[in-house]
Short mmCIF file of C-alpha atoms in Angstrom, two decimals:
data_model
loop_
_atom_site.label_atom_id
_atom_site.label_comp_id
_atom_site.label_asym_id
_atom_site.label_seq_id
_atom_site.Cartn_x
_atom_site.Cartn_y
_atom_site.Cartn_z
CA UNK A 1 0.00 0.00 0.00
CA UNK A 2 1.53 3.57 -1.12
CA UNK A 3 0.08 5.30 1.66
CA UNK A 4 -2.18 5.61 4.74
CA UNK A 5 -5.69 7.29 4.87
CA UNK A 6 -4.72 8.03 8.48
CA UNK A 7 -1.63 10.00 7.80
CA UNK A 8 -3.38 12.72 5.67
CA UNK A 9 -7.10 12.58 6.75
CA UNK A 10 -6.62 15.93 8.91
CA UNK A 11 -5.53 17.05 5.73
CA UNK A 12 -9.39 16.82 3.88
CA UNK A 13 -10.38 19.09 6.77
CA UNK A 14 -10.28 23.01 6.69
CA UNK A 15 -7.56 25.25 8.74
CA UNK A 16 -10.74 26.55 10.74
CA UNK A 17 -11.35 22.78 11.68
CA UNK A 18 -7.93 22.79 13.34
CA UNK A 19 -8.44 26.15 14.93
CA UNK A 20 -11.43 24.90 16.55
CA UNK A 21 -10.76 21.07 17.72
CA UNK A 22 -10.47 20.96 21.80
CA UNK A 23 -8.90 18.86 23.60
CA UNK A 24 -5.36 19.16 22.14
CA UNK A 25 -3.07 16.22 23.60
CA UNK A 26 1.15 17.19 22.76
CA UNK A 27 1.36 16.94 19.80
CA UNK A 28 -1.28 19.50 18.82
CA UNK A 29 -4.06 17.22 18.03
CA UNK A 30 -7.89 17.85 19.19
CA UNK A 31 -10.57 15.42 20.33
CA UNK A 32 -11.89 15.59 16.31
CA UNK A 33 -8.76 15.06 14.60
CA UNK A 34 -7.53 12.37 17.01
CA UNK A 35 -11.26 10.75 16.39
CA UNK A 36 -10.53 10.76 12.33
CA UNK A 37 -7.34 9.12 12.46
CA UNK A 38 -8.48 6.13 14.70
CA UNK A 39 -11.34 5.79 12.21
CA UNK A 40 -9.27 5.85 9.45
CA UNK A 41 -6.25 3.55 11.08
CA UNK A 42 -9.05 0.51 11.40
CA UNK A 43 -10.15 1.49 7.32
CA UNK A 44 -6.41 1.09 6.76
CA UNK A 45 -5.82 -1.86 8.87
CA UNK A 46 -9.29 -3.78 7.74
CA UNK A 47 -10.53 -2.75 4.45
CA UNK A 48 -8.43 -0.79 2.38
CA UNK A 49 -6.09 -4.24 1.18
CA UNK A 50 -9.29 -5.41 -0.23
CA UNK A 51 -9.69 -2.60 -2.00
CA UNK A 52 -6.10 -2.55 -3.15
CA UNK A 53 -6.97 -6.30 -4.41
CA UNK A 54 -10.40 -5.75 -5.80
CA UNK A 55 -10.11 -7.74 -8.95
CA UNK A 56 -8.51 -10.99 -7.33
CA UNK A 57 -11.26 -11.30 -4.34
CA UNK A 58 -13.83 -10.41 -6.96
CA UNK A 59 -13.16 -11.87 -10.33
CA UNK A 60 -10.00 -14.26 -10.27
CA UNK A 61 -11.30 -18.04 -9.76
CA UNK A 62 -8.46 -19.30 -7.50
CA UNK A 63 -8.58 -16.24 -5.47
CA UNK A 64 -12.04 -14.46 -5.04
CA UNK A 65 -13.75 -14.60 -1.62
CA UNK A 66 -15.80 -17.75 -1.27
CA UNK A 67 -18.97 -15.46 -1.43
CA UNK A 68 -18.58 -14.23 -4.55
CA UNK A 69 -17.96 -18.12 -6.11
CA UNK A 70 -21.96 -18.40 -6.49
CA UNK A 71 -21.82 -15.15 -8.28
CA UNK A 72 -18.52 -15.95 -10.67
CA UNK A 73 -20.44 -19.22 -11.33
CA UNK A 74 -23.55 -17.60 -12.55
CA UNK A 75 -21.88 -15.21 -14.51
CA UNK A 76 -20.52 -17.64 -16.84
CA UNK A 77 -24.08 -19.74 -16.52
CA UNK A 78 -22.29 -22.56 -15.32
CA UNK A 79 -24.25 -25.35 -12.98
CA UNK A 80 -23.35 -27.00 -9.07
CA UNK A 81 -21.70 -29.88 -10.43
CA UNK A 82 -19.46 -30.25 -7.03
CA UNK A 83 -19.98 -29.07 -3.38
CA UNK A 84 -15.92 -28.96 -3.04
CA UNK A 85 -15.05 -25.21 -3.07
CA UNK A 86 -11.78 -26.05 -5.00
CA UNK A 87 -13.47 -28.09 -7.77
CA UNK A 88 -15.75 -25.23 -8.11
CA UNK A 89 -13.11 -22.55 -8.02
CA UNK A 90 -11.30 -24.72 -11.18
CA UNK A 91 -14.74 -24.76 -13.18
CA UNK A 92 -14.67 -21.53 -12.98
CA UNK A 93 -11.26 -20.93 -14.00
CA UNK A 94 -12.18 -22.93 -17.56
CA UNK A 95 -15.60 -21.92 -17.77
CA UNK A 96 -14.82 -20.12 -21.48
CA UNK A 97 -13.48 -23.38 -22.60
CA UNK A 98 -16.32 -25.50 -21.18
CA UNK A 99 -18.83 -23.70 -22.91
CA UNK A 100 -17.31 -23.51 -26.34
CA UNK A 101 -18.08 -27.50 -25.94
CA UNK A 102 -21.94 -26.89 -24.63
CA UNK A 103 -24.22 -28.93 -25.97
CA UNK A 104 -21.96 -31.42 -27.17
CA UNK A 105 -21.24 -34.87 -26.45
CA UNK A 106 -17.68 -33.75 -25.68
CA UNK A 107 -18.94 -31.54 -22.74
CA UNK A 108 -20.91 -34.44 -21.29
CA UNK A 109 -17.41 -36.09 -21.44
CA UNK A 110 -15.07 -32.77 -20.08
CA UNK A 111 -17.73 -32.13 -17.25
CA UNK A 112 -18.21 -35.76 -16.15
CA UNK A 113 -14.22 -36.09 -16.17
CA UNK A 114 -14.31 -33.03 -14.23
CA UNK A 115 -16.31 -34.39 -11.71
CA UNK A 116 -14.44 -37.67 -10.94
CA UNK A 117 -16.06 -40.03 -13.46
CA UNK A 118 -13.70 -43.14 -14.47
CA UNK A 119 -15.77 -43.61 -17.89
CA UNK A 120 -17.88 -41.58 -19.92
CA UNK A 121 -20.12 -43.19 -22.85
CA UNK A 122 -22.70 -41.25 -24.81
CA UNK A 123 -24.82 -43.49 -26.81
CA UNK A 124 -27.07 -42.31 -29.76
CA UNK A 125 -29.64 -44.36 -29.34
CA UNK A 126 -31.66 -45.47 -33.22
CA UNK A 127 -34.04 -43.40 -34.47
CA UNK A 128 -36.16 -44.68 -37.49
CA UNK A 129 -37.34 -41.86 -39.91
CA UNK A 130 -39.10 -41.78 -43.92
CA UNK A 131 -39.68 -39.85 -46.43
CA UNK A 132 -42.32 -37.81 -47.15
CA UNK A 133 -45.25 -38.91 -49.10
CA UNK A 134 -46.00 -37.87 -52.57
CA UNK A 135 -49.42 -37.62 -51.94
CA UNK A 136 -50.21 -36.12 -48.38
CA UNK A 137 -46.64 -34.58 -47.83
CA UNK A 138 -46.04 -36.17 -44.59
CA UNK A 139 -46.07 -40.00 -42.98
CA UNK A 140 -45.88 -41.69 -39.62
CA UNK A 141 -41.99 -40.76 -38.66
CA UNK A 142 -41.94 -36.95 -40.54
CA UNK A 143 -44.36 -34.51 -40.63
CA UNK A 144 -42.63 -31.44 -42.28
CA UNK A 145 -45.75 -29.04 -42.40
CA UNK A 146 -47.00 -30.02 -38.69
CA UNK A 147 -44.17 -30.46 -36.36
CA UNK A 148 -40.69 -30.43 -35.92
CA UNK A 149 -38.73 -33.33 -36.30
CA UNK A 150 -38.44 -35.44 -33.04
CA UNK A 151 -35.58 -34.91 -30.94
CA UNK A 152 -32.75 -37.77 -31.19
CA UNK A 153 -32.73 -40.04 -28.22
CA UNK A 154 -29.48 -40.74 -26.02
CA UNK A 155 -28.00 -42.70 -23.21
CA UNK A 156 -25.45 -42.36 -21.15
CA UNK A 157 -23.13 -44.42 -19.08
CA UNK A 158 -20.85 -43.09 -16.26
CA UNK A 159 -18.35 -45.87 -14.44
CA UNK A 160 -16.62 -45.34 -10.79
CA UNK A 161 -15.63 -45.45 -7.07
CA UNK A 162 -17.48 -42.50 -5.64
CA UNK A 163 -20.52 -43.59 -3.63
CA UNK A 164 -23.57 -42.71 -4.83
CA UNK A 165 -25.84 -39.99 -2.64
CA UNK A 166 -28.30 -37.80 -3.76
CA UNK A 167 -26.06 -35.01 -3.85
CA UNK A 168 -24.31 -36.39 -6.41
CA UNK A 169 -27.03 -37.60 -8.15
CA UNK A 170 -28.41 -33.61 -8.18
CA UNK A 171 -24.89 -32.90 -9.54
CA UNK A 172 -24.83 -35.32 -12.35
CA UNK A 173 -28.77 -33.84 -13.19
CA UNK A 174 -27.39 -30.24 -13.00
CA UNK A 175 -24.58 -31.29 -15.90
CA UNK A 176 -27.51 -32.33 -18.05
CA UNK A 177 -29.58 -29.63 -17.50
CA UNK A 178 -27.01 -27.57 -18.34
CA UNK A 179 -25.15 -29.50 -21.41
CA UNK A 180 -28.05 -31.36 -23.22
CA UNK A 181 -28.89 -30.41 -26.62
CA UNK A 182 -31.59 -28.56 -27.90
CA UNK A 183 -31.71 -31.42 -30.61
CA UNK A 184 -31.51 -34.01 -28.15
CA UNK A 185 -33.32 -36.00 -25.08
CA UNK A 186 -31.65 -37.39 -22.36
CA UNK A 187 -33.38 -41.24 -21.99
CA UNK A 188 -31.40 -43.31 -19.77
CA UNK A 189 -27.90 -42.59 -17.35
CA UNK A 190 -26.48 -45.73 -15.52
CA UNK A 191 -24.12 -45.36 -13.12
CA UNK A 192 -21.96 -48.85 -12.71
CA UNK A 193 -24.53 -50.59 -14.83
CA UNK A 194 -27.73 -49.40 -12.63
CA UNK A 195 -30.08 -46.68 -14.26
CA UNK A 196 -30.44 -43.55 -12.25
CA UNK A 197 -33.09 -42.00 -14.24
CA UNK A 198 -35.33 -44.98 -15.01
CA UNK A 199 -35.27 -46.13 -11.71
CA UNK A 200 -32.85 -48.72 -9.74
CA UNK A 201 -34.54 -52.23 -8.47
CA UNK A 202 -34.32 -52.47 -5.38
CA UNK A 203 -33.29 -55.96 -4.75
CA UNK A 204 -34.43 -58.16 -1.46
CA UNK A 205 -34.72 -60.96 -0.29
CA UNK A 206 -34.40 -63.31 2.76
CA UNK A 207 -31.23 -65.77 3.37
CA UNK A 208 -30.58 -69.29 4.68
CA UNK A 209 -30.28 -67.57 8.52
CA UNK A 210 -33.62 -66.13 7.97
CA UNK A 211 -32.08 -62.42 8.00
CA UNK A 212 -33.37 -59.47 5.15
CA UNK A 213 -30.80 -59.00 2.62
CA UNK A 214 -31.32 -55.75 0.75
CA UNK A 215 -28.95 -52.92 -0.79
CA UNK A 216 -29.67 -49.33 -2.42
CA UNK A 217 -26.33 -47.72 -3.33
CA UNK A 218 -28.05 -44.52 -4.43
CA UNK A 219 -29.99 -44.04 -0.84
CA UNK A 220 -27.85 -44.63 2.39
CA UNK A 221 -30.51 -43.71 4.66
CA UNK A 222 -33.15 -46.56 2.83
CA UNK A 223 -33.37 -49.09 5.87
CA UNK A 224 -35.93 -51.97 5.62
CA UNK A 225 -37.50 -55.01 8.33
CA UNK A 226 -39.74 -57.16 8.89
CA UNK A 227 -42.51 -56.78 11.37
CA UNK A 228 -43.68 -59.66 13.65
CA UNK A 229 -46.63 -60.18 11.54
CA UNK A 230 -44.69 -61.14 8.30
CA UNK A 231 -45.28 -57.39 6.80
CA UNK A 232 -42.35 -55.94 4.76
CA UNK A 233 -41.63 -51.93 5.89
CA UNK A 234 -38.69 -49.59 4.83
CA UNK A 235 -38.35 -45.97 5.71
CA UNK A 236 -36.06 -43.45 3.86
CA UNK A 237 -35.18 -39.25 3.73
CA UNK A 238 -36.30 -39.83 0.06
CA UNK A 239 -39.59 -42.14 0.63
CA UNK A 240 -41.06 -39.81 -2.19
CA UNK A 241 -38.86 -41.46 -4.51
CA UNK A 242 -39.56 -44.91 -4.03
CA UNK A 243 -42.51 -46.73 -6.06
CA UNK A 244 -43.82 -50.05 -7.15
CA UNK A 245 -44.21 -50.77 -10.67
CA UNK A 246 -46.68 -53.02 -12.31
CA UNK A 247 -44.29 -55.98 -11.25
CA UNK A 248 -44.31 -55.18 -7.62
CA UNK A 249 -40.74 -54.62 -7.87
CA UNK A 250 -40.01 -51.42 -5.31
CA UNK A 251 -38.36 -48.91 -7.51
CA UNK A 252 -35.82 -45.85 -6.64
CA UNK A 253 -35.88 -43.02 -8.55
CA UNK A 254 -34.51 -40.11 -7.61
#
C-alpha cells in the first residue's frame, strides 16, 4: 500500500477545523482530529487491502472470496456440479473453454471427467425416420408441415468409485440440465450398470439364517424389516422417490 488514509485525513479538513478542535493532547491534536485518524487507522488496517486487491477477491477463480464463487459461477451460466469449493473454483477458471463444448457430447465427457467419473459413454440411441409422401406430404416418422422433427434419443453411461448420494445424483442432473442439446433428449444414465433415471430395483430378499438381505447404493438412509406379523416396511429421507411398478418390484428413482 503507497500510503495511509490516516496520515493525511486531517488534511481533507479546513484550517478553521484545526483552529477549533479541543482537547489538544502534545502533539497538537484535538478530540476531532484524534477521532478521524483512529477511524481511518481501522479502514487502513481492515478494508483498504481489499480494496487494493479488488479484482482478485472479486473476479479471479483461485482467489475471489468464497462469497462471490456463487456469483462468478452464474456469470458464466455454469451449474453445481461439485460441493468442493476447489473443484468449483477450477470450473470456474475454464468456464470459457467448457462452454465452447456446450451442448456437445464432448462436454458431457469434459464435465463428467471433471467431476471424478472413471468412464464416460454417450450413446445415440436409433431413431427410425421416412420420407415424405408424394401424396399427403407427410407420414408416420416426418411430418414437415406439422411439427418439428423429433428430438434424437441418447444414453449415457458413467463408471466409478465414488458412492452414490443424492447429492451427487443432483450434480450429475445439474450437468444435463445444463449441457443437453436442444436437438436431443436425455433417456437413460447408468451409473456402474444401474439406471439412475429410469429407476434402480431395489433388490431383497431373505437368506438361509432367515435375515433381510437388501442394498440401495443410491440411498444410504433406505433401511428396511420385517414386522412380527410377516409385513415388509422400509423408511427413507427420500420415501417420495420410491414406487412399485406393475411388477411389484419397489423402484428408486430419484
Amino acid at each position: 500500500m503507497a500510503f495511509k488514509i490516516k496520515n493525511i485525513i486531517w488534511e481533507w479538513f479546513g484550517l478553521r477545523d484545526t483552529v477549533d478542535d479541543q482537547f489538544k493532547d502534545v502533539n497538537g491534536k484535538g478530540i476531532n482530529q484524534r477521532f478521524n485518524e483512529l477511524l481511518a487507522e481501522d479502514f487502513d488496517d481492515h478494508s483498504t487491502h481489499k480494496i487494493n486487491n479488488i479484482v482478485e477477491y472479486t473476479q479471479s477463480p483461485m482467489e475471489i472470496m468464497s462469497r462471490f464463487v456463487v456469483y462468478r459461477e452464474k456469470t458464466f451460466g455454469l451449474c453445481l456440479i461439485s460441493s468442493d469449493e476447489y473443484v468449483r473454483r477450477k470450473f470456474i477458471q475454464y468456464a470459457s473453454k467448457i462452454n465452447n463444448l456446450r451442448g456437445t457430447k464432448w462436454g458431457y465427457i469434459l464435465l463428467y471427467r471433471f467431476m471424478g467419473f472413471d468412464s464416460i459413454v454417450v450413446n445415440e440411441l436409433a431413431s427410425v425416420s421416412g420420407f415424405d409422401s408424394p401424396t399427403t406430404f407427410d407420414d408416420v416418422e416426418r411430418v414437415f408441415d406439422r411439427r418439428c422433427q423429433n428430438c434424437t434419443k441418447y444414453s449415457i453411461d458413467l463408471t466409478g468409485a465414488m458412492p452414490m448420494s443424492v447429492e451427487l445424483l443432483n450434480f450429475i442432473m445439474n450437468v444435463v440440465e445444463y449441457n443437453e442439446p436442444i436437438n436431443a433428449k436425455l433417456k437413460d444414465i447408468t451409473y456402474n450398470g444401474t439406471s439412475i433415471v429410469s429407476g434402480a430395483h431395489i433388490t431383497m430378499f431373505i437368506d438361509a439364517n432367515g435375515n433381510l438381505i437388501y442394498n440401495n447404493p443410491f440411498d444410504a438412509s433406505f433401511s428396511a424389516w420385517i414386522d412380527g406379523n410377516g409385513d415388509l416396511h422400509f423408511n427413507s429421507d427420500n420415501a417420495s422417490a420410491y414406487s412399485l411398478d406393475v411388477s411389484g418390484d419397489l423402484i428408486y428413482t430419484p
